[in-house]
Amino acid sequence: MSERPRSSTVLPRAAGSDAERQLEGRAEVLEAARRSHSELEQVLSHWRWRRRLLRRPELVPELLAQEEALTEALERVRRRAALESWAEDTPVLREARKLLARRERLTRLARRRLGAWGRAHPEVSLEEALTRLEDQVRRPESWALKPGEVLVFEDDTWRRPGPGLATVPTTWELPPRLVMGLGILSALCFLLLLLVPARAEPAVAAFFVLTALAPMSTRLLRSGRLRLTSERLLWDPLFGALQGVRLGSIPDGGVRLESSEELFVEGDRVLRARSVKGATAVAVLVELHRQPPLRGAARSGVRLERMALFPAKLGRRRGFCVLGPQGLSFIPEGKGPQALRALTGEPTSLRKFDSDLVLDALRWLPEAEFDDCVMRVVEATGGAAWTRVDSRHLPGASARGRIRIEHAGMTLTGRVPWDRQETVERLLRDWPR
C-alpha cells in the first residue's frame, strides 16, 4: 500500500520524460523558440517598438532561422501525440500548444505593425511579415536625393517652391467649419464682454484669444516639408519621423485627400501629410509621376524649354494656351480632371484643380511625347489646336506681355507672365505676321 501512491506520482513525470526522449531533441527546439517568440512579442507590443527593435537587431533573424526546425518539431509532436494518444497534460504537448497560440498572436501583431507602412494583407505569413517588417525598420528614409534621383517639386510651410520646380498653389484654404467656429467664437466673446463685470473682461478676452489661436497653433505643429522626386514622395513633419513612399509602389486608388490640407498615400509604406499647402495639386503631381506617360520621365533631369504655358482667351472662353515652335493649343479652364484622365486613362476623385498643372508637368517629357500628350488633352477637353503656318501673330497687340493670334476668323488673346515673356517672344519670331 505504501508503494502505490509513490508509483502513481512518478508515472506522469516518466511519461513526460519519455515523450521528450522520443522527440529526439525537438523539445529543446520548442524551448528555444518559446524564448525568441516571447522576447519578440514583448518588443512589438511596446509603444516604442521601432526603437526597441532597432536595439535588438538579433531578434528577427534568430526567430526566422528557427522556422524550419520549429515547423518540423511541431509536426513531430503532433504526429507522436496522435499516434501514442498522449494525455492532454503532457508537458511537451502543452508547451507546443502554448507556442502555437503565441505564434498566432505574434502574427497578428506583426501584420498590424506592418500596416503602419502599407497594406498588411491578412494572408501574410509570420515569416513574410517579419521579413518585411525588418526591412522597413532597417531601411530608414533619407531626405537627401539618392544617386540618379531628380527633384520634381519641393515645398514647406515657410517658403515657396524653388526655381525650376512645378508651380503649386501655396495658399491655405481655411475649412468652412473653422471659419464658422471663429465667427461664433467672436460673437460669444462680444456678448460675454457686455455681460461680465469690468474686472473680469481681461480674463474673458485672454480666454477667447487663446481659444482662437488653438486651431492655428495646431496647424503649425502639424506642418512640415514635402518633397516629390522622380522616385519617391517624402514628408518631413515638424514633429515626427520622416515618411516616404516609392512612386512605383503606389497602386490605383493609393492617393487620396483626407481633407483640403491632408494627403494620404499608400504604397510600400503609408504617408500621411497634414497641413499641406496645395494638397490637391500635390496629389495630382503624384498621380502623374507614378504611372505612364510620366513614370520615370523626370529621371532625365531635363524639362522642355521650347514651350510656354499661360492664361488665354479664345473668343469668350477662358483657358490656357500651350505655345510651341510649330503651333499652339488651347485648353478651356475648369477641365483639370478631364485632362488628368486623358493621360492616365482612369477617372479621378480629385477635384478643384485646373489643366495648367497637368500641362506644366508634361514638360518632363521629350518634345514629341509632349506634343502627343497635349493633343490628347485638347481632344478630351474640347479645346483647339492651331498650326503655325495657318495662324497669324499680331505683334502690334503684343505690348506689355499681351499677345494676339488669329486663325480662320478666331482670335486668341493672352497675357504672358513676365518670367515667360522672353520665351514667348523667341517662339513667335518665326510665326507669320
Short mmCIF file of C-alpha atoms in Angstrom, two decimals:
data_model
loop_
_atom_site.label_atom_id
_atom_site.label_comp_id
_atom_site.label_asym_id
_atom_site.label_seq_id
_atom_site.Cartn_x
_atom_site.Cartn_y
_atom_site.Cartn_z
CA MET A 1 0.00 0.00 0.00
CA SER A 2 2.88 2.34 0.76
CA GLU A 3 4.35 1.82 -2.77
CA ARG A 4 1.15 2.51 -4.81
CA PRO A 5 0.90 6.25 -4.11
CA ARG A 6 4.59 6.63 -4.79
CA SER A 7 4.42 4.93 -8.20
CA SER A 8 1.30 6.87 -9.24
CA THR A 9 3.02 10.21 -8.61
CA VAL A 10 6.05 9.23 -10.67
CA LEU A 11 4.14 7.95 -13.72
CA PRO A 12 3.17 11.37 -15.23
CA ARG A 13 6.76 12.58 -14.91
CA ALA A 14 8.05 9.46 -16.53
CA ALA A 15 5.51 9.83 -19.33
CA GLY A 16 6.64 13.44 -19.93
CA SER A 17 10.31 12.45 -19.91
CA ASP A 18 9.62 9.57 -22.26
CA ALA A 19 7.79 11.92 -24.64
CA GLU A 20 10.75 14.30 -24.67
CA ARG A 21 13.19 11.47 -25.33
CA GLN A 22 11.04 10.18 -28.19
CA LEU A 23 11.17 13.62 -29.81
CA GLU A 24 14.97 13.35 -30.10
CA GLY A 25 15.84 16.94 -29.24
CA ARG A 26 12.69 18.58 -30.59
CA ALA A 27 11.72 19.65 -27.06
CA GLU A 28 14.85 21.81 -26.91
CA VAL A 29 13.86 23.36 -30.24
CA LEU A 30 10.44 24.22 -28.81
CA GLU A 31 12.01 25.76 -25.70
CA ALA A 32 14.39 27.94 -27.76
CA ALA A 33 11.51 29.03 -30.00
CA ARG A 34 9.40 29.88 -26.95
CA ARG A 35 12.08 32.25 -25.68
CA SER A 36 12.61 34.01 -29.03
CA HIS A 37 8.86 34.34 -29.69
CA SER A 38 8.27 35.73 -26.19
CA GLU A 39 11.04 38.33 -26.50
CA LEU A 40 9.88 39.50 -29.93
CA GLU A 41 6.26 39.71 -28.79
CA GLN A 42 7.27 41.91 -25.87
CA VAL A 43 9.23 44.22 -28.20
CA LEU A 44 6.47 44.56 -30.80
CA SER A 45 3.81 45.12 -28.12
CA HIS A 46 5.59 48.20 -26.76
CA TRP A 47 4.52 51.67 -27.95
CA ARG A 48 8.15 52.43 -28.85
CA TRP A 49 8.52 49.15 -30.67
CA ARG A 50 10.57 50.59 -33.59
CA ARG A 51 13.32 51.85 -31.31
CA ARG A 52 13.32 48.64 -29.28
CA LEU A 53 13.54 46.52 -32.41
CA LEU A 54 16.47 48.59 -33.64
CA ARG A 55 18.23 47.99 -30.34
CA ARG A 56 17.71 44.23 -30.67
CA PRO A 57 18.81 43.50 -34.25
CA GLU A 58 19.23 39.79 -33.50
CA LEU A 59 15.59 39.05 -32.59
CA VAL A 60 14.00 38.70 -36.04
CA PRO A 61 16.94 36.87 -37.72
CA GLU A 62 17.10 34.47 -34.77
CA LEU A 63 13.41 33.66 -34.97
CA LEU A 64 13.48 33.27 -38.74
CA ALA A 65 16.49 30.95 -38.51
CA GLN A 66 14.43 28.64 -36.27
CA GLU A 67 11.45 28.40 -38.62
CA GLU A 68 12.38 25.22 -40.50
CA ALA A 69 13.42 23.29 -37.39
CA LEU A 70 10.42 24.58 -35.46
CA THR A 71 7.95 23.56 -38.16
CA GLU A 72 9.44 20.07 -38.21
CA ALA A 73 9.40 19.84 -34.40
CA LEU A 74 5.75 20.90 -34.11
CA GLU A 75 4.73 18.41 -36.77
CA ARG A 76 6.67 15.65 -34.96
CA VAL A 77 4.88 16.50 -31.70
CA ARG A 78 1.52 16.41 -33.43
CA ARG A 79 2.15 13.01 -35.02
CA ARG A 80 3.51 11.44 -31.83
CA ALA A 81 0.64 12.79 -29.75
CA ALA A 82 -1.93 11.35 -32.15
CA LEU A 83 -0.13 8.04 -32.63
CA GLU A 84 0.52 7.33 -28.95
CA SER A 85 -2.56 9.06 -27.52
CA TRP A 86 -0.65 11.41 -25.25
CA ALA A 87 -2.51 12.83 -22.28
CA GLU A 88 -3.63 16.44 -22.59
CA ASP A 89 -1.37 17.46 -19.72
CA THR A 90 1.78 16.02 -21.25
CA PRO A 91 4.31 18.83 -20.70
CA VAL A 92 5.78 18.87 -24.22
CA LEU A 93 2.32 18.80 -25.81
CA ARG A 94 1.15 21.60 -23.54
CA GLU A 95 4.20 23.70 -24.44
CA ALA A 96 3.65 23.09 -28.15
CA ARG A 97 0.08 24.36 -27.92
CA LYS A 98 1.16 27.44 -25.97
CA LEU A 99 3.80 28.13 -28.61
CA LEU A 100 1.24 27.82 -31.43
CA ALA A 101 -1.05 30.29 -29.64
CA ARG A 102 1.85 32.70 -29.14
CA ARG A 103 2.71 32.44 -32.85
CA GLU A 104 -0.86 33.38 -33.74
CA ARG A 105 -0.67 36.46 -31.52
CA LEU A 106 2.73 37.39 -32.91
CA THR A 107 1.47 37.01 -36.49
CA ARG A 108 -1.44 39.39 -35.87
CA LEU A 109 0.87 41.83 -34.10
CA ALA A 110 3.44 41.79 -36.91
CA ARG A 111 0.71 42.36 -39.52
CA ARG A 112 -0.60 45.31 -37.52
CA ARG A 113 2.87 46.85 -37.19
CA LEU A 114 3.47 46.29 -40.88
CA GLY A 115 0.25 48.17 -41.58
CA ALA A 116 1.96 51.33 -40.34
CA TRP A 117 3.86 51.36 -43.66
CA GLY A 118 1.41 49.90 -46.12
CA ARG A 119 -1.08 47.18 -46.81
CA ALA A 120 -0.82 44.25 -44.43
CA HIS A 121 -2.87 41.52 -46.07
CA PRO A 122 -4.50 39.03 -43.69
CA GLU A 123 -2.92 36.12 -45.54
CA VAL A 124 0.67 37.28 -44.98
CA SER A 125 2.56 34.59 -43.05
CA LEU A 126 4.53 35.29 -39.90
CA GLU A 127 7.82 34.73 -41.71
CA GLU A 128 6.92 37.12 -44.55
CA ALA A 129 5.51 39.75 -42.20
CA LEU A 130 8.63 39.73 -40.03
CA THR A 131 10.93 39.83 -43.09
CA ARG A 132 9.14 42.87 -44.48
CA LEU A 133 8.96 44.50 -41.06
CA GLU A 134 12.67 44.02 -40.52
CA ASP A 135 13.43 45.51 -43.93
CA GLN A 136 11.28 48.57 -43.27
CA VAL A 137 12.79 49.24 -39.84
CA ARG A 138 16.38 48.76 -41.02
CA ARG A 139 15.83 50.82 -44.18
CA PRO A 140 15.05 54.34 -42.93
CA GLU A 141 14.06 57.02 -45.40
CA SER A 142 16.55 59.73 -46.31
CA TRP A 143 15.68 63.31 -47.21
CA ALA A 144 18.79 63.57 -49.38
CA LEU A 145 18.48 62.66 -53.04
CA LYS A 146 19.85 59.26 -53.99
CA PRO A 147 22.17 58.77 -56.98
CA GLY A 148 20.15 59.25 -60.17
CA GLU A 149 17.18 60.73 -58.29
CA VAL A 150 15.85 64.06 -59.58
CA LEU A 151 13.90 66.67 -57.63
CA VAL A 152 10.48 67.35 -59.14
CA PHE A 153 8.85 69.53 -56.50
CA GLU A 154 9.66 70.78 -53.02
CA ASP A 155 7.72 72.92 -50.61
CA ASP A 156 7.48 73.68 -46.91
CA THR A 157 5.49 75.88 -44.58
CA TRP A 158 7.78 78.89 -44.81
CA ARG A 159 8.85 79.31 -48.42
CA ARG A 160 7.65 78.96 -51.98
CA PRO A 161 8.83 76.35 -54.47
CA GLY A 162 12.37 76.83 -55.72
CA PRO A 163 13.20 77.81 -59.28
CA GLY A 164 12.59 75.24 -61.96
CA LEU A 165 10.01 73.32 -59.94
CA ALA A 166 6.39 72.78 -60.86
CA THR A 167 4.14 75.62 -59.78
CA VAL A 168 1.83 74.57 -56.98
CA PRO A 169 -0.61 76.87 -55.18
CA THR A 170 0.84 77.89 -51.83
CA THR A 171 -2.25 79.49 -50.31
CA TRP A 172 -4.02 77.89 -47.41
CA GLU A 173 -7.75 77.27 -47.67
CA LEU A 174 -9.49 77.70 -44.35
CA PRO A 175 -12.02 74.90 -43.77
CA PRO A 176 -15.61 76.21 -43.66
CA ARG A 177 -16.11 74.72 -40.20
CA LEU A 178 -13.10 76.62 -38.88
CA VAL A 179 -14.36 79.90 -40.33
CA MET A 180 -17.82 79.32 -38.86
CA GLY A 181 -16.33 78.37 -35.50
CA LEU A 182 -14.23 81.51 -35.35
CA GLY A 183 -17.29 83.60 -36.20
CA ILE A 184 -19.36 82.01 -33.44
CA LEU A 185 -16.48 82.40 -31.00
CA SER A 186 -16.15 86.09 -31.82
CA ALA A 187 -19.89 86.62 -31.29
CA LEU A 188 -19.82 84.83 -27.92
CA CYS A 189 -16.80 86.87 -26.85
CA PHE A 190 -18.60 90.11 -27.70
CA LEU A 191 -21.73 89.07 -25.79
CA LEU A 192 -19.79 87.98 -22.71
CA LEU A 193 -17.81 91.20 -22.62
CA LEU A 194 -21.12 93.04 -22.46
CA LEU A 195 -22.41 90.89 -19.59
CA VAL A 196 -19.43 90.23 -17.31
CA PRO A 197 -18.12 92.74 -14.77
CA ALA A 198 -15.36 95.08 -15.91
CA ARG A 199 -12.74 93.41 -13.71
CA ALA A 200 -13.37 90.04 -15.49
CA GLU A 201 -13.06 91.41 -19.01
CA PRO A 202 -9.27 90.82 -19.34
CA ALA A 203 -9.66 87.17 -18.31
CA VAL A 204 -12.54 86.63 -20.75
CA ALA A 205 -10.62 88.30 -23.57
CA ALA A 206 -7.50 86.25 -22.83
CA PHE A 207 -9.51 83.02 -22.81
CA PHE A 208 -11.10 83.71 -26.18
CA VAL A 209 -7.80 84.79 -27.74
CA LEU A 210 -6.16 81.55 -26.66
CA THR A 211 -9.13 79.54 -27.92
CA ALA A 212 -8.98 81.31 -31.29
CA LEU A 213 -5.24 80.71 -31.59
CA ALA A 214 -5.53 77.00 -30.80
CA PRO A 215 -6.53 75.90 -34.35
CA MET A 216 -3.72 77.95 -35.89
CA SER A 217 -1.20 76.52 -33.43
CA THR A 218 -2.39 73.01 -34.23
CA ARG A 219 -1.99 73.70 -37.94
CA LEU A 220 1.55 74.93 -37.37
CA LEU A 221 2.53 71.94 -35.23
CA ARG A 222 1.25 69.57 -37.92
CA SER A 223 3.15 71.29 -40.72
CA GLY A 224 6.34 70.10 -42.37
CA ARG A 225 8.37 69.83 -45.56
CA LEU A 226 7.25 67.94 -48.64
CA ARG A 227 9.41 66.70 -51.49
CA LEU A 228 8.49 64.87 -54.70
CA THR A 229 11.31 63.27 -56.64
CA SER A 230 11.47 61.08 -59.71
CA GLU A 231 11.35 58.04 -57.40
CA ARG A 232 9.72 58.97 -54.08
CA LEU A 233 7.29 61.19 -52.21
CA LEU A 234 8.72 62.40 -48.89
CA TRP A 235 7.08 64.18 -45.94
CA ASP A 236 9.19 65.52 -43.10
CA PRO A 237 6.82 66.72 -40.34
CA LEU A 238 7.86 69.37 -37.85
CA PHE A 239 7.40 66.73 -35.15
CA GLY A 240 7.76 63.08 -36.01
CA ALA A 241 9.74 60.72 -38.20
CA LEU A 242 10.42 61.23 -41.90
CA GLN A 243 7.86 59.42 -44.07
CA GLY A 244 8.38 58.23 -47.62
CA VAL A 245 6.75 56.07 -50.29
CA ARG A 246 8.13 54.86 -53.62
CA LEU A 247 6.10 56.15 -56.56
CA GLY A 248 6.32 52.82 -58.34
CA SER A 249 4.65 51.04 -55.42
CA ILE A 250 1.52 53.24 -55.31
CA PRO A 251 -1.48 51.33 -56.71
CA ASP A 252 -4.62 52.73 -58.31
CA GLY A 253 -6.58 54.47 -55.60
CA GLY A 254 -3.48 54.78 -53.42
CA VAL A 255 -3.57 58.60 -53.47
CA ARG A 256 -6.41 60.42 -51.78
CA LEU A 257 -7.23 63.57 -49.85
CA GLU A 258 -8.50 63.16 -46.30
CA SER A 259 -9.30 66.90 -46.25
CA SER A 260 -8.37 70.01 -48.20
CA GLU A 261 -4.94 70.01 -46.49
CA GLU A 262 -4.36 66.35 -45.61
CA LEU A 263 -2.77 63.99 -48.12
CA PHE A 264 -2.83 60.20 -47.70
CA VAL A 265 -0.64 58.00 -49.93
CA GLU A 266 -0.34 54.23 -49.63
CA GLY A 267 2.25 52.09 -51.36
CA ASP A 268 5.17 50.13 -49.97
CA ARG A 269 4.67 52.41 -46.97
CA VAL A 270 1.96 54.75 -45.76
CA LEU A 271 2.46 58.51 -45.92
CA ARG A 272 0.08 60.91 -44.21
CA ALA A 273 0.92 64.59 -44.64
CA ARG A 274 -1.12 67.18 -42.76
CA SER A 275 -1.36 70.94 -43.21
CA VAL A 276 -0.07 70.69 -46.79
CA LYS A 277 -0.37 73.83 -48.88
CA GLY A 278 -1.94 72.96 -52.22
CA ALA A 279 -2.59 69.34 -51.20
CA THR A 280 -4.79 68.75 -54.25
CA ALA A 281 -2.05 69.94 -56.61
CA VAL A 282 0.50 67.70 -54.89
CA ALA A 283 -1.86 64.73 -55.22
CA VAL A 284 -2.22 65.45 -58.95
CA LEU A 285 1.57 65.51 -59.38
CA VAL A 286 1.90 62.20 -57.55
CA GLU A 287 -0.79 60.63 -59.74
CA LEU A 288 1.01 61.83 -62.86
CA HIS A 289 4.50 60.73 -61.87
CA ARG A 290 3.53 57.31 -60.53
CA GLN A 291 2.30 55.98 -63.88
CA PRO A 292 2.84 56.38 -67.64
CA PRO A 293 3.47 58.55 -69.54
CA LEU A 294 5.35 60.49 -66.83
CA ARG A 295 6.53 57.48 -64.83
CA GLY A 296 10.33 57.86 -64.65
CA ALA A 297 10.37 60.74 -67.17
CA ALA A 298 11.87 63.12 -64.61
CA ARG A 299 14.98 60.93 -64.27
CA SER A 300 16.49 62.76 -67.24
CA GLY A 301 16.55 65.93 -65.15
CA VAL A 302 15.58 67.99 -68.21
CA ARG A 303 12.36 69.96 -68.63
CA LEU A 304 11.16 71.09 -72.04
CA GLU A 305 12.06 74.75 -72.62
CA ARG A 306 10.74 75.27 -76.16
CA MET A 307 7.20 75.92 -74.98
CA ALA A 308 5.25 78.43 -72.94
CA LEU A 309 2.12 77.99 -70.87
CA PHE A 310 -0.01 81.00 -69.91
CA PRO A 311 -3.65 82.06 -69.35
CA ALA A 312 -5.52 82.93 -72.54
CA LYS A 313 -8.95 83.54 -74.06
CA LEU A 314 -10.29 82.03 -77.26
CA GLY A 315 -13.22 84.20 -78.13
CA ARG A 316 -15.16 84.37 -74.88
CA ARG A 317 -13.80 81.13 -73.50
CA ARG A 318 -11.13 81.36 -70.81
CA GLY A 319 -8.43 78.76 -70.53
CA PHE A 320 -4.75 78.12 -71.09
CA CYS A 321 -2.54 78.34 -74.14
CA VAL A 322 0.36 75.98 -74.82
CA LEU A 323 2.61 77.77 -77.28
CA GLY A 324 5.26 75.81 -79.16
CA PRO A 325 7.54 76.32 -82.16
CA GLN A 326 5.07 74.66 -84.58
CA GLY A 327 1.72 75.86 -83.25
CA LEU A 328 -0.45 76.37 -80.21
CA SER A 329 -3.11 74.54 -78.25
CA PHE A 330 -5.96 75.99 -76.21
CA ILE A 331 -7.47 74.10 -73.28
CA PRO A 332 -10.61 75.55 -71.61
CA GLU A 333 -10.44 76.29 -67.88
CA GLY A 334 -12.12 74.02 -65.36
CA LYS A 335 -11.04 70.85 -67.18
CA GLY A 336 -8.38 69.55 -64.79
CA PRO A 337 -9.95 66.14 -64.05
CA GLN A 338 -10.61 65.56 -67.77
CA ALA A 339 -7.01 66.46 -68.62
CA LEU A 340 -5.69 64.05 -65.99
CA ARG A 341 -7.93 61.25 -67.22
CA ALA A 342 -6.82 61.83 -70.81
CA LEU A 343 -3.27 60.96 -69.75
CA THR A 344 -3.84 58.19 -67.21
CA GLY A 345 -6.87 56.55 -68.81
CA GLU A 346 -8.62 56.35 -65.43
CA PRO A 347 -11.20 58.62 -63.76
CA THR A 348 -10.02 60.54 -60.71
CA SER A 349 -11.69 61.54 -57.48
CA LEU A 350 -9.52 64.67 -57.27
CA ARG A 351 -11.32 67.97 -57.87
CA LYS A 352 -10.65 71.71 -57.71
CA PHE A 353 -7.56 71.80 -59.91
CA ASP A 354 -7.09 73.06 -63.43
CA SER A 355 -5.39 71.69 -66.50
CA ASP A 356 -2.41 74.09 -66.34
CA LEU A 357 -0.96 71.96 -63.54
CA VAL A 358 -1.20 68.85 -65.72
CA LEU A 359 0.21 70.61 -68.78
CA ASP A 360 3.16 72.03 -66.86
CA ALA A 361 4.04 68.57 -65.52
CA LEU A 362 4.24 67.26 -69.09
CA ARG A 363 7.36 69.35 -69.63
CA TRP A 364 9.40 66.45 -68.26
CA LEU A 365 8.63 64.57 -71.49
CA PRO A 366 10.59 64.79 -74.75
CA GLU A 367 9.11 67.21 -77.28
CA ALA A 368 7.42 64.58 -79.46
CA GLU A 369 5.76 62.87 -76.48
CA PHE A 370 4.83 66.25 -75.03
CA ASP A 371 3.02 67.25 -78.24
CA ASP A 372 1.20 63.91 -78.37
CA CYS A 373 0.00 64.23 -74.77
CA VAL A 374 -1.13 67.83 -75.27
CA MET A 375 -3.24 66.74 -78.26
CA ARG A 376 -4.87 64.05 -76.12
CA VAL A 377 -5.73 66.72 -73.54
CA VAL A 378 -7.11 69.02 -76.25
CA GLU A 379 -9.38 66.29 -77.59
CA ALA A 380 -10.57 65.29 -74.12
CA THR A 381 -11.39 68.84 -73.01
CA GLY A 382 -12.92 70.25 -76.21
CA GLY A 383 -10.05 72.62 -76.84
CA ALA A 384 -8.44 73.77 -80.06
CA ALA A 385 -5.10 73.29 -81.83
CA TRP A 386 -3.66 75.66 -84.47
CA THR A 387 -0.59 75.17 -86.61
CA ARG A 388 1.89 77.98 -87.06
CA VAL A 389 1.54 78.14 -90.86
CA ASP A 390 -2.25 78.62 -90.68
CA SER A 391 -2.15 81.28 -87.97
CA ARG A 392 -1.12 84.94 -87.83
CA HIS A 393 0.61 86.72 -84.99
CA LEU A 394 -0.26 90.40 -84.49
CA PRO A 395 2.84 91.96 -82.90
CA GLY A 396 1.24 95.39 -82.51
CA ALA A 397 -1.17 93.95 -79.96
CA SER A 398 1.57 92.20 -78.02
CA ALA A 399 2.81 95.13 -75.95
CA ARG A 400 3.34 94.77 -72.22
CA GLY A 401 3.19 90.98 -72.25
CA ARG A 402 -0.03 90.69 -74.21
CA ILE A 403 -0.26 88.56 -77.35
CA ARG A 404 -2.87 88.24 -80.07
CA ILE A 405 -3.02 85.42 -82.62
CA GLU A 406 -5.66 84.90 -85.32
CA HIS A 407 -6.70 81.74 -87.11
CA ALA A 408 -9.62 81.17 -89.52
CA GLY A 409 -11.61 84.08 -88.14
CA MET A 410 -10.95 83.20 -84.49
CA THR A 411 -8.78 85.22 -82.14
CA LEU A 412 -6.72 84.05 -79.20
CA THR A 413 -5.50 86.62 -76.70
CA GLY A 414 -3.35 86.10 -73.69
CA ARG A 415 -1.33 87.84 -71.03
CA VAL A 416 2.09 86.31 -70.53
CA PRO A 417 3.72 86.42 -67.06
CA TRP A 418 6.94 88.40 -67.02
CA ASP A 419 9.12 85.34 -66.41
CA ARG A 420 7.84 83.72 -69.65
CA GLN A 421 7.80 86.74 -71.94
CA GLU A 422 11.27 86.12 -73.35
CA THR A 423 10.38 82.52 -74.21
CA VAL A 424 7.16 83.60 -75.93
CA GLU A 425 8.93 86.28 -77.95
CA ARG A 426 11.52 83.77 -79.09
CA LEU A 427 8.84 81.26 -80.14
CA LEU A 428 6.81 83.86 -82.07
CA ARG A 429 9.72 85.21 -84.14
CA ASP A 430 9.10 82.72 -86.95
CA TRP A 431 5.31 82.99 -86.93
CA PRO A 432 3.52 84.65 -89.89
CA ARG A 433 2.53 88.24 -89.18
#
